[in-house]
Amino acid sequence: MIPYKTKTLANGLKVIVHEDPSTPLATMNILYKVGARDESPDKTGFAHLFEHLMFGGSANIPDYDEPLQMAGGDNNAWTNNDVTNYYLTLPADNIETGFWLESDRMLNLAFSKKSLEVQRNVVIEEFKQRYLNQPYGDVWLHLRPLAYKVHPYQWATIGKEISHVENATIEDVKDFFNRFYCPDNASLVVAGNVKADKIFSLAEEWFGGIQRSVVKRSPYPVEPPQTEKRELTVERDIPFDSIYRAYHTCSRLDKEFYAVDLLTDIMNRGRSSRLFHALVKEKNLFSEINTYTTSDFDKGLLVIEGKLIKGVKMKDAEAAIDEELARLCNGEINDEEVEKVINKVESTMEFSEMDLADRALNLAIADYMGDINLANTEIELYQAVKAKDIQEQARQIFRESNCSVLYYLSKTQSN
Amino acid sequence: MQNIVDRSTPPSLKPIEKIIIPHAEKHMLDNGIPVYVINAGLQNLVKVDLIFGNLSYDPSQPLLSSATNRMLAEGTARHSALELADLIDYYGSFYGTEESADHCSVNLYSLNKHLDKTLPTLREILTEAIFPDSDLATFILNNTQRIAVENEKVNSIARKKFNEILFGPKHPYGHIMTADDYSAIQRSALKDYHVRQYVSEHCTIILSGKVTDETIKLINKHLGDKNWSRSNGQAAAGVPLSSASGRIHRVEKEGAIQSAIRIGKKMFTRSHADYPGMAVLNTLFGGYFGSRLMSNIREDKGYTYGIGSAVVPMKDHGYFFISTEVGSDVTEAALTEIYKEMIDLRETTVEKEELETVRNYMLGSFIKSLETAFHLSDRFKSMHLSGLEYDYYDRYLAKLRSIQPDEIQALARKYFDPESMTELVVGPK
């Protein structure tokens, strides 16, 4: 249970406070409702590059990190397809430093040319380190455009290609800032050893004078239903063949999401799960296998990915996956199996409330989903799911025409 | 609208004064197992951490202790691996293991309301493991594949190779596990090691979370009996270190577009008098976002996504290392800058302001590292396994508060001689 109080400033900034007097710390979490899905197709990777630039100095503060560290604080940020999230933690006595830093960079950035030049290089090295210089690293660069033809989820947060990051200009940066970095496109959560009244007045003082956005946001293109199976094969210098199957499914915001999430848990969460047991332990077809949903804010994907044991034929591996999918669609899902995965969700939520920063993030995400109290009530939505709901989702999702398959094969291995 | 707030001067800061470290409370089970209790937090959950010091290391069976520990839950005479996993998962609990060259541990995370149901399974796993042949075969197969994938990553190759250079291939700190090591695992050896290692005399328990008298009673009920007491394990005997000769090492990784760089040297354990001071020097040099290495090599030059350094204390030794992955075309330039930063700390005294930032950052991080019961458990564990008491943290914090620029420079002169550093680059020709 995460208690909270909330207030919306005149400029549209939502402020949420969670008081926890048991800690000497405070966390400030600012979520901007912008991600890679807001990029134009010829300038991808921009939301993430922009996140880097948010540390390159703001209107009145040349260096973001140094004053925070001087205050005993630490920070980080991340970007995905839907969200850019910034958070800092520091001794609660120094929370005003957080207000000063975060409000100044929401007010205006320094737009330094040097910062853009350096961060372009840093992001290009990140692109290489995480996507190009790792075995299996570029899988999502292929899988996304296979599964999405219209919706911007067709590119990864890092961008379609390095050149998009290389070509970013200071005008692009300014334009992006003006469109998305506004108080009415953000939520501010402050959690820890703080008083709500004091936080509301600090928020008014530091953020109240920032102008709301002037740009109207347009809706995202809707991905049309997939009507036939898609396949793509790539060959790489990797030791083992692997397979990635992506099925279209609902969004994080849809009511069916909870059944789909539990479906993937039954399939693949932990060592007692169906796919792990049958395909890794019993049949020795895969060295590892994972099933998960992408939990996106628009319609997302359910992904099954596995690395084959050396010498196993792809068609045998696929047949074994299909057998498990058929069992889910046509066989029995018993109540005990459903209870098990619901119990796991319940304890995971309890564990996720230990850290202050995680509580703050839970509140911010719930607010973005449309109801802050979901941070406390979402467990009930899981508990209401029945075996038949899960089976219904399985039947709807696991249709061949709804599937995109990426065969990611070893050049050195002949099958 | 008001917009009168003064943005040009930062809000005034309050100094970080008193830091309170809640101490673990020691209890004893009926069979003599020490239980260290950290009772903190609001969530109704608990972590049970069982730690076993490794027995003597045999270089011909380098995987013996870690494979035994990782395979404990793969089956008993009463339950298969699947049934054991089901018994844990049904109650929303999490079972895990951790292995290092010095210790192995088994952890159970559970909601308090289910602890009585999950502890019997934990006990069964610990004392009745039988290491079934088919599960062992799967374990060997999957780990052999995992190693092959890891060996494609420049960073993994560098991490393993660097330790081998420092500690020697025959020492548990330096040995690189190979597919052959996995294939050589014998079920009989695991069973034999299990009998000697997993006895109450070798066990230390840390309980953290919401721990009541009732929790301790439950632990005593399921783990406090004398039936798993057997004092016939041998204490760990040291294996001599053998470092590779030469300062500069290169490993070719064909087709890589980035190079992994590791630079460092053997150092010391947590009990060494210079450890707290080195922790400060390391943070300033490469241990936080504002460090010299990050500021120069990432934030000024853009050579890398990240660079960092660390002082790593182990039970009998320790080491210092710098690690980064950089574009292959800038490898030499990055090396030059890394050494330049070392030399600068030796030749020039740091500004008071910079040291103050590091000091405050570290004090803030320290408070953060005490945040939850699990954090406190980790704090206790690293101290206790180094053979230290809580006064170690008093000394550490006192040094952190008092250290001055001249002492930082003296430490840099003592430990940051570039000629004393081992350098490894893994990348294209």
GROMACS .gro file of N, CA and C in nm, chain A residues 24-25 52 60 65-66 69-74 89 91 93-94 96-97 100 103-104 107 114 118-119 121-122 125-126 128-130 132-136 204-206 208-209 237 239-240 269 271-272 277 280-281 284 286-287 307-310 336 339-340 343-344 346-348 350-351 353-356, chain B residues 1-3 5-7 9-11 13-14 16 43-45 74 81-82 85-86 89-94 109-111 113 135 138 141-142 145 148-149 152-154 256-258 288-290 298-305 325-327 353 356-357 360-361 364-365 367-368 371-375:
model
  429
   24PRO      N    1   1.556   0.859   0.590
   24PRO     CA    2   1.616   0.993   0.586
   24PRO      C    3   1.623   1.050   0.444
   25LEU      N    4   1.575   0.975   0.345
   25LEU     CA    5   1.594   1.012   0.205
   25LEU      C    6   1.469   1.070   0.142
   52HIS      N    7   1.987   1.216  -2.301
   52HIS     CA    8   2.127   1.245  -2.271
   52HIS      C    9   2.151   1.396  -2.264
   60ASN      N   10   1.989   2.818  -1.629
   60ASN     CA   11   2.067   2.887  -1.526
   60ASN      C   12   2.172   2.799  -1.458
   65ASP      N   13   2.487   1.757  -1.283
   65ASP     CA   14   2.527   1.654  -1.188
   65ASP      C   15   2.601   1.707  -1.066
   66GLU      N   16   2.690   1.803  -1.089
   66GLU     CA   17   2.779   1.844  -0.980
   66GLU      C   18   2.702   1.896  -0.858
   69GLN      N   19   2.539   1.605  -0.673
   69GLN     CA   20   2.635   1.524  -0.597
   69GLN      C   21   2.680   1.598  -0.472
   70MET      N   22   2.696   1.730  -0.485
   70MET     CA   23   2.736   1.810  -0.368
   70MET      C   24   2.629   1.802  -0.259
   71ALA      N   25   2.503   1.784  -0.301
   71ALA     CA   26   2.393   1.772  -0.205
   71ALA      C   27   2.378   1.629  -0.152
   72GLY      N   28   2.471   1.540  -0.190
   72GLY     CA   29   2.464   1.400  -0.145
   72GLY      C   30   2.369   1.317  -0.228
   73GLY      N   31   2.340   1.362  -0.349
   73GLY     CA   32   2.240   1.294  -0.431
   73GLY      C   33   2.297   1.217  -0.548
   74ASP      N   34   2.209   1.143  -0.610
   74ASP     CA   35   2.245   1.058  -0.722
   74ASP      C   36   2.125   1.055  -0.815
   89THR      N   37   1.771   1.075  -0.609
   89THR     CA   38   1.752   1.046  -0.467
   89THR      C   39   1.858   1.123  -0.391
   91PRO      N   40   1.949   1.312   0.040
   91PRO     CA   41   1.900   1.328   0.176
   91PRO      C   42   1.779   1.423   0.176
   93ASP      N   43   1.658   1.642   0.360
   93ASP     CA   44   1.682   1.783   0.396
   93ASP      C   45   1.718   1.868   0.274
   94ASN      N   46   1.773   1.804   0.173
   94ASN     CA   47   1.821   1.880   0.056
   94ASN      C   48   1.727   1.870  -0.065
   96GLU      N   49   1.510   2.054  -0.185
   96GLU     CA   50   1.489   2.174  -0.268
   96GLU      C   51   1.591   2.181  -0.383
   97THR      N   52   1.709   2.122  -0.362
   97THR     CA   53   1.807   2.116  -0.471
   97THR      C   54   1.746   2.043  -0.592
  100TRP      N   55   1.516   2.281  -0.773
  100TRP     CA   56   1.594   2.380  -0.847
  100TRP      C   57   1.645   2.319  -0.979
  103SER      N   58   1.333   2.190  -1.221
  103SER     CA   59   1.249   2.296  -1.277
  103SER      C   60   1.328   2.378  -1.378
  104ASP      N   61   1.459   2.393  -1.353
  104ASP     CA   62   1.538   2.473  -1.447
  104ASP      C   63   1.549   2.405  -1.582
  107LEU      N   64   1.225   2.442  -1.756
  107LEU     CA   65   1.208   2.581  -1.804
  107LEU      C   66   1.279   2.602  -1.937
  114LYS      N   67   2.846   2.186  -2.798
  114LYS     CA   68   2.946   2.088  -2.751
  114LYS      C   69   2.875   1.966  -2.692
  118VAL      N   70   2.916   1.582  -2.824
  118VAL     CA   71   2.967   1.474  -2.740
  118VAL      C   72   2.862   1.366  -2.720
  119GLN      N   73   2.738   1.405  -2.689
  119GLN     CA   74   2.636   1.304  -2.659
  119GLN      C   75   2.598   1.224  -2.783
  121ASN      N   76   2.817   1.125  -2.996
  121ASN     CA   77   2.920   1.020  -2.994
  121ASN      C   78   2.892   0.916  -2.886
  122VAL      N   79   2.852   0.963  -2.768
  122VAL     CA   80   2.825   0.871  -2.657
  122VAL      C   81   2.714   0.774  -2.697
  125GLU      N   82   2.832   0.521  -2.944
  125GLU     CA   83   2.906   0.413  -2.874
  125GLU      C   84   2.810   0.321  -2.800
  126GLU      N   85   2.703   0.378  -2.744
  126GLU     CA   86   2.601   0.296  -2.677
  126GLU      C   87   2.535   0.203  -2.779
  128LYS      N   88   2.668   0.088  -3.051
  128LYS     CA   89   2.763  -0.019  -3.083
  128LYS      C   90   2.772  -0.119  -2.968
  129GLN      N   91   2.785  -0.066  -2.845
  129GLN     CA   92   2.809  -0.154  -2.730
  129GLN      C   93   2.691  -0.247  -2.705
  130ARG      N   94   2.570  -0.194  -2.717
  130ARG     CA   95   2.454  -0.274  -2.677
  130ARG      C   96   2.386  -0.348  -2.792
  132LEU      N   97   2.531  -0.367  -3.153
  132LEU     CA   98   2.610  -0.418  -3.266
  132LEU      C   99   2.727  -0.506  -3.223
  133ASN      N  100   2.784  -0.479  -3.108
  133ASN     CA  101   2.903  -0.553  -3.067
  133ASN      C  102   2.870  -0.662  -2.965
  134GLN      N  103   2.745  -0.709  -2.964
  134GLN     CA  104   2.701  -0.816  -2.874
  134GLN      C  105   2.642  -0.928  -2.959
  135PRO      N  106   2.669  -1.052  -2.922
  135PRO     CA  107   2.599  -1.159  -2.992
  135PRO      C  108   2.448  -1.144  -2.969
  136TYR      N  109   2.369  -1.159  -3.072
  136TYR     CA  110   2.222  -1.145  -3.068
  136TYR      C  111   2.177  -1.000  -3.039
  204GLU      N  112   0.488   2.476  -0.652
  204GLU     CA  113   0.429   2.602  -0.701
  204GLU      C  114   0.540   2.704  -0.726
  205GLU      N  115   0.630   2.713  -0.629
  205GLU     CA  116   0.736   2.813  -0.633
  205GLU      C  117   0.831   2.789  -0.751
  206TRP      N  118   0.875   2.664  -0.770
  206TRP     CA  119   0.979   2.636  -0.870
  206TRP      C  120   0.920   2.603  -1.008
  208GLY      N  121   0.574   2.654  -1.094
  208GLY     CA  122   0.449   2.724  -1.124
  208GLY      C  123   0.460   2.825  -1.238
  209GLY      N  124   0.579   2.883  -1.257
  209GLY     CA  125   0.594   2.986  -1.359
  209GLY      C  126   0.627   2.934  -1.498
  237ASP      N  127   2.754  -1.420  -3.713
  237ASP     CA  128   2.860  -1.498  -3.648
  237ASP      C  129   2.827  -1.517  -3.501
  239PRO      N  130   2.726  -1.833  -3.196
  239PRO     CA  131   2.748  -1.976  -3.178
  239PRO      C  132   2.624  -2.064  -3.197
  240PHE      N  133   2.504  -2.013  -3.167
  240PHE     CA  134   2.386  -2.100  -3.171
  240PHE      C  135   2.267  -2.034  -3.241
  269ARG      N  136   0.745  -1.824  -1.644
  269ARG     CA  137   0.803  -1.758  -1.528
  269ARG      C  138   0.859  -1.861  -1.430
  271ARG      N  139   1.127  -2.169  -1.272
  271ARG     CA  140   1.168  -2.305  -1.309
  271ARG      C  141   1.053  -2.405  -1.305
  272SER      N  142   0.938  -2.364  -1.252
  272SER     CA  143   0.823  -2.455  -1.255
  272SER      C  144   0.732  -2.425  -1.374
  277HIS      N  145   1.021  -2.604  -1.827
  277HIS     CA  146   1.026  -2.745  -1.791
  277HIS      C  147   1.030  -2.836  -1.914
  280VAL      N  148   1.340  -2.689  -2.200
  280VAL     CA  149   1.479  -2.680  -2.153
  280VAL      C  150   1.516  -2.805  -2.075
  281LYS      N  151   1.432  -2.842  -1.977
  281LYS     CA  152   1.469  -2.953  -1.888
  281LYS      C  153   1.438  -3.091  -1.948
  284ASN      N  154   1.548  -3.099  -2.375
  284ASN     CA  155   1.680  -3.048  -2.414
  284ASN      C  156   1.684  -2.993  -2.557
  286PHE      N  157   1.620  -2.644  -2.606
  286PHE     CA  158   1.668  -2.506  -2.591
  286PHE      C  159   1.760  -2.497  -2.470
  287SER      N  160   1.863  -2.410  -2.480
  287SER     CA  161   1.945  -2.384  -2.361
  287SER      C  162   1.879  -2.278  -2.276
  307LYS      N  163   1.711  -1.992  -2.743
  307LYS     CA  164   1.836  -2.035  -2.808
  307LYS      C  165   1.835  -2.186  -2.816
  308LEU      N  166   1.856  -2.236  -2.936
  308LEU     CA  167   1.852  -2.381  -2.957
  308LEU      C  168   1.981  -2.448  -2.910
  309ILE      N  169   1.964  -2.569  -2.861
  309ILE     CA  170   2.081  -2.651  -2.830
  309ILE      C  171   2.149  -2.686  -2.963
  310LYS      N  172   2.281  -2.684  -2.962
  310LYS     CA  173   2.357  -2.712  -3.084
  310LYS      C  174   2.314  -2.848  -3.143
  336GLU      N  175  -0.495  -2.431  -0.991
  336GLU     CA  176  -0.376  -2.421  -0.906
  336GLU      C  177  -0.262  -2.348  -0.978
  339GLU      N  178  -0.349  -1.985  -0.961
  339GLU     CA  179  -0.322  -1.935  -0.825
  339GLU      C  180  -0.173  -1.910  -0.807
  340LYS      N  181  -0.094  -2.005  -0.856
  340LYS     CA  182   0.052  -1.995  -0.841
  340LYS      C  183   0.104  -1.865  -0.902
  343ASN      N  184  -0.013  -1.561  -0.706
  343ASN     CA  185   0.066  -1.547  -0.582
  343ASN      C  186   0.202  -1.483  -0.609
  344LYS      N  187   0.259  -1.521  -0.721
  344LYS     CA  188   0.391  -1.467  -0.757
  344LYS      C  189   0.381  -1.317  -0.787
  346GLU      N  190   0.158  -1.117  -0.661
  346GLU     CA  191   0.133  -1.051  -0.533
  346GLU      C  192   0.263  -1.029  -0.456
  347SER      N  193   0.347  -1.133  -0.448
  347SER     CA  194   0.470  -1.114  -0.371
  347SER      C  195   0.567  -1.022  -0.444
  348THR      N  196   0.569  -1.028  -0.578
  348THR     CA  197   0.656  -0.937  -0.653
  348THR      C  198   0.619  -0.791  -0.624
  350GLU      N  199   0.472  -0.678  -0.352
  350GLU     CA  200   0.512  -0.648  -0.214
  350GLU      C  201   0.663  -0.617  -0.210
  351PHE      N  202   0.742  -0.699  -0.279
  351PHE     CA  203   0.886  -0.675  -0.281
  351PHE      C  204   0.920  -0.543  -0.349
  353GLU      N  205   0.776  -0.276  -0.332
  353GLU     CA  206   0.746  -0.156  -0.252
  353GLU      C  207   0.852  -0.129  -0.145
  354MET      N  208   0.959  -0.207  -0.145
  354MET     CA  209   1.063  -0.184  -0.044
  354MET      C  210   1.140  -0.057  -0.074
  355ASP      N  211   1.180  -0.040  -0.201
  355ASP     CA  212   1.263   0.075  -0.237
  355ASP      C  213   1.177   0.199  -0.260
  356LEU      N  214   1.224   0.308  -0.205
  356LEU     CA  215   1.154   0.435  -0.219
  356LEU      C  216   1.141   0.476  -0.365
  416MET      N  217   0.116   3.517  -1.299
  416MET     CA  218   0.190   3.405  -1.239
  416MET      C  219   0.317   3.455  -1.171
  417GLN      N  220   0.350   3.389  -1.065
  417GLN     CA  221   0.475   3.424  -1.000
  417GLN      C  222   0.591   3.361  -1.076
  418ASN      N  223   0.695   3.436  -1.092
  418ASN     CA  224   0.817   3.375  -1.146
  418ASN      C  225   0.935   3.450  -1.087
  420VAL      N  226   1.126   3.335  -0.836
  420VAL     CA  227   1.223   3.252  -0.768
  420VAL      C  228   1.363   3.277  -0.825
  421ASP      N  229   1.461   3.280  -0.736
  421ASP     CA  230   1.599   3.308  -0.778
  421ASP      C  231   1.667   3.178  -0.822
  422ARG      N  232   1.685   3.165  -0.953
  422ARG     CA  233   1.743   3.042  -1.005
  422ARG      C  234   1.895   3.047  -1.016
  424THR      N  235   2.124   3.115  -0.786
  424THR     CA  236   2.201   3.054  -0.677
  424THR      C  237   2.131   2.927  -0.629
  425PRO      N  238   2.208   2.823  -0.607
  425PRO     CA  239   2.147   2.698  -0.562
  425PRO      C  240   2.090   2.711  -0.421
  426PRO      N  241   1.984   2.635  -0.391
  426PRO     CA  242   1.931   2.635  -0.255
  426PRO      C  243   2.042   2.595  -0.156
  428LEU      N  244   2.245   2.411   0.133
  428LEU     CA  245   2.250   2.268   0.163
  428LEU      C  246   2.268   2.244   0.312
  429LYS      N  247   2.206   2.137   0.359
  429LYS     CA  248   2.230   2.095   0.497
  429LYS      C  249   2.338   1.988   0.496
  431ILE      N  250   2.538   1.654   0.589
  431ILE     CA  251   2.492   1.522   0.632
  431ILE      C  252   2.559   1.492   0.765
  458GLN      N  253   0.706  -0.387   0.480
  458GLN     CA  254   0.649  -0.496   0.403
  458GLN      C  255   0.659  -0.627   0.480
  459ASN      N  256   0.555  -0.707   0.466
  459ASN     CA  257   0.547  -0.829   0.544
  459ASN      C  258   0.621  -0.944   0.476
  460LEU      N  259   0.751  -0.930   0.464
  460LEU     CA  260   0.829  -1.030   0.392
  460LEU      C  261   0.965  -1.049   0.457
  489GLU      N  262   1.793  -2.928  -0.785
  489GLU     CA  263   1.764  -3.009  -0.904
  489GLU      C  264   1.705  -3.146  -0.871
  496ALA      N  265   1.307  -3.183  -0.962
  496ALA     CA  266   1.337  -3.041  -0.973
  496ALA      C  267   1.209  -2.961  -0.998
  497LEU      N  268   1.123  -3.015  -1.083
  497LEU     CA  269   0.998  -2.945  -1.113
  497LEU      C  270   0.910  -2.934  -0.990
  500ALA      N  271   1.051  -2.675  -0.752
  500ALA     CA  272   1.026  -2.539  -0.803
  500ALA      C  273   0.879  -2.502  -0.781
  501ASP      N  274   0.791  -2.597  -0.803
  501ASP     CA  275   0.648  -2.573  -0.783
  501ASP      C  276   0.617  -2.540  -0.637
  504ASP      N  277   0.737  -2.183  -0.592
  504ASP     CA  278   0.663  -2.086  -0.673
  504ASP      C  279   0.517  -2.073  -0.628
  505TYR      N  280   0.457  -2.183  -0.586
  505TYR     CA  281   0.315  -2.176  -0.551
  505TYR      C  282   0.289  -2.072  -0.443
  506TYR      N  283   0.384  -2.058  -0.349
  506TYR     CA  284   0.366  -1.962  -0.240
  506TYR      C  285   0.422  -1.824  -0.274
  507GLY      N  286   0.449  -1.800  -0.402
  507GLY     CA  287   0.499  -1.669  -0.443
  507GLY      C  288   0.639  -1.642  -0.390
  508SER      N  289   0.711  -1.746  -0.354
  508SER     CA  290   0.846  -1.727  -0.299
  508SER      C  291   0.950  -1.734  -0.410
  509PHE      N  292   1.069  -1.691  -0.377
  509PHE     CA  293   1.179  -1.692  -0.473
  509PHE      C  294   1.296  -1.764  -0.410
  524TYR      N  295   1.339  -1.587  -0.056
  524TYR     CA  296   1.259  -1.468  -0.031
  524TYR      C  297   1.115  -1.514  -0.017
  525SER      N  298   1.050  -1.474   0.091
  525SER     CA  299   0.914  -1.524   0.111
  525SER      C  300   0.828  -1.420   0.181
  526LEU      N  301   0.698  -1.421   0.151
  526LEU     CA  302   0.605  -1.345   0.233
  526LEU      C  303   0.601  -1.416   0.368
  528LYS      N  304   0.365  -1.472   0.564
  528LYS     CA  305   0.251  -1.560   0.583
  528LYS      C  306   0.272  -1.699   0.523
  550ASP      N  307   1.944  -3.422  -1.484
  550ASP     CA  308   1.949  -3.277  -1.454
  550ASP      C  309   2.091  -3.224  -1.464
  553THR      N  310   2.174  -3.177  -1.832
  553THR     CA  311   2.115  -3.053  -1.882
  553THR      C  312   2.195  -2.931  -1.834
  556LEU      N  313   2.513  -2.911  -2.035
  556LEU     CA  314   2.482  -2.870  -2.173
  556LEU      C  315   2.453  -2.720  -2.182
  557ASN      N  316   2.363  -2.672  -2.095
  557ASN     CA  317   2.322  -2.532  -2.103
  557ASN      C  318   2.435  -2.436  -2.064
  560GLN      N  319   2.683  -2.399  -2.346
  560GLN     CA  320   2.635  -2.302  -2.448
  560GLN      C  321   2.647  -2.159  -2.397
  563ALA      N  322   2.993  -2.034  -2.443
  563ALA     CA  323   3.024  -2.005  -2.583
  563ALA      C  324   2.968  -1.869  -2.624
  564VAL      N  325   2.848  -1.834  -2.574
  564VAL     CA  326   2.791  -1.703  -2.606
  564VAL      C  327   2.872  -1.592  -2.538
  567GLU      N  328   3.182  -1.457  -2.695
  567GLU     CA  329   3.168  -1.367  -2.810
  567GLU      C  330   3.169  -1.221  -2.767
  568LYS      N  331   3.164  -1.195  -2.636
  568LYS     CA  332   3.155  -1.056  -2.588
  568LYS      C  333   3.292  -1.007  -2.542
  569VAL      N  334   3.337  -0.898  -2.600
  569VAL     CA  335   3.470  -0.848  -2.564
  569VAL      C  336   3.481  -0.820  -2.413
  671ALA      N  337   3.531  -0.737  -3.403
  671ALA     CA  338   3.474  -0.649  -3.300
  671ALA      C  339   3.481  -0.504  -3.345
  672ILE      N  340   3.377  -0.425  -3.316
  672ILE     CA  341   3.381  -0.283  -3.353
  672ILE      C  342   3.410  -0.195  -3.232
  673GLN      N  343   3.413  -0.259  -3.114
  673GLN     CA  344   3.461  -0.188  -2.996
  673GLN      C  345   3.567  -0.274  -2.929
  703TYR      N  346   3.210   0.734  -0.988
  703TYR     CA  347   3.076   0.793  -0.995
  703TYR      C  348   3.062   0.873  -1.124
  704PHE      N  349   2.941   0.921  -1.151
  704PHE     CA  350   2.918   0.984  -1.280
  704PHE      C  351   3.008   1.107  -1.302
  705GLY      N  352   3.036   1.180  -1.193
  705GLY     CA  353   3.118   1.301  -1.207
  705GLY      C  354   3.267   1.274  -1.200
  713ARG      N  355   3.413   1.006  -2.139
  713ARG     CA  356   3.277   1.008  -2.195
  713ARG      C  357   3.230   1.152  -2.222
  714GLU      N  358   3.226   1.234  -2.118
  714GLU     CA  359   3.157   1.363  -2.130
  714GLU      C  360   3.235   1.468  -2.208
  715ASP      N  361   3.368   1.453  -2.218
  715ASP     CA  362   3.443   1.548  -2.300
  715ASP      C  363   3.477   1.489  -2.437
  716LYS      N  364   3.526   1.365  -2.440
  716LYS     CA  365   3.573   1.307  -2.567
  716LYS      C  366   3.466   1.226  -2.639
  717GLY      N  367   3.370   1.173  -2.567
  717GLY     CA  368   3.267   1.089  -2.631
  717GLY      C  369   3.321   0.959  -2.686
  718TYR      N  370   3.427   0.905  -2.623
  718TYR     CA  371   3.486   0.780  -2.672
  718TYR      C  372   3.404   0.657  -2.634
  719THR      N  373   3.317   0.670  -2.533
  719THR     CA  374   3.254   0.551  -2.476
  719THR      C  375   3.116   0.584  -2.422
  720TYR      N  376   3.035   0.477  -2.404
  720TYR     CA  377   2.906   0.491  -2.337
  720TYR      C  378   2.928   0.497  -2.186
  740GLU      N  379   3.437   0.001  -2.260
  740GLU     CA  380   3.436  -0.042  -2.399
  740GLU      C  381   3.435   0.084  -2.485
  741VAL      N  382   3.533   0.092  -2.576
  741VAL     CA  383   3.545   0.213  -2.658
  741VAL      C  384   3.548   0.176  -2.806
  742GLY      N  385   3.512   0.269  -2.892
  742GLY     CA  386   3.523   0.247  -3.036
  742GLY      C  387   3.665   0.204  -3.068
  768GLU      N  388   3.701   2.179  -0.347
  768GLU     CA  389   3.562   2.174  -0.392
  768GLU      C  390   3.527   2.037  -0.453
  771GLU      N  391   3.510   1.781  -0.187
  771GLU     CA  392   3.387   1.801  -0.109
  771GLU      C  393   3.266   1.737  -0.181
  772THR      N  394   3.262   1.753  -0.313
  772THR     CA  395   3.155   1.691  -0.391
  772THR      C  396   3.159   1.539  -0.375
  775ASN      N  397   3.047   1.437  -0.019
  775ASN     CA  398   2.901   1.443   0.001
  775ASN      C  399   2.829   1.336  -0.079
  776TYR      N  400   2.876   1.316  -0.202
  776TYR     CA  401   2.816   1.211  -0.284
  776TYR      C  402   2.827   1.076  -0.214
  779GLY      N  403   2.600   1.052   0.090
  779GLY     CA  404   2.462   1.030   0.043
  779GLY      C  405   2.443   0.886  -0.003
  780SER      N  406   2.540   0.834  -0.078
  780SER     CA  407   2.531   0.696  -0.126
  780SER      C  408   2.531   0.599  -0.008
  782ILE      N  409   2.414   0.650   0.292
  782ILE     CA  410   2.280   0.651   0.352
  782ILE      C  411   2.185   0.568   0.266
  783LYS      N  412   2.198   0.585   0.134
  783LYS     CA  413   2.112   0.509   0.043
  783LYS      C  414   2.138   0.359   0.056
  786GLU      N  415   1.912   0.172   0.299
  786GLU     CA  416   1.770   0.204   0.285
  786GLU      C  417   1.675   0.094   0.331
  787THR      N  418   1.690  -0.026   0.281
  787THR     CA  419   1.594  -0.132   0.315
  787THR      C  420   1.662  -0.240   0.398
  788ALA      N  421   1.580  -0.331   0.450
  788ALA     CA  422   1.634  -0.443   0.528
  788ALA      C  423   1.734  -0.523   0.444
  789PHE      N  424   1.705  -0.536   0.314
  789PHE     CA  425   1.797  -0.614   0.229
  789PHE      C  426   1.930  -0.541   0.210
  790HIS      N  427   1.923  -0.407   0.199
  790HIS     CA  428   2.047  -0.329   0.193
  790HIS      C  429   2.129  -0.351   0.320
   0.00000   0.00000   0.00000
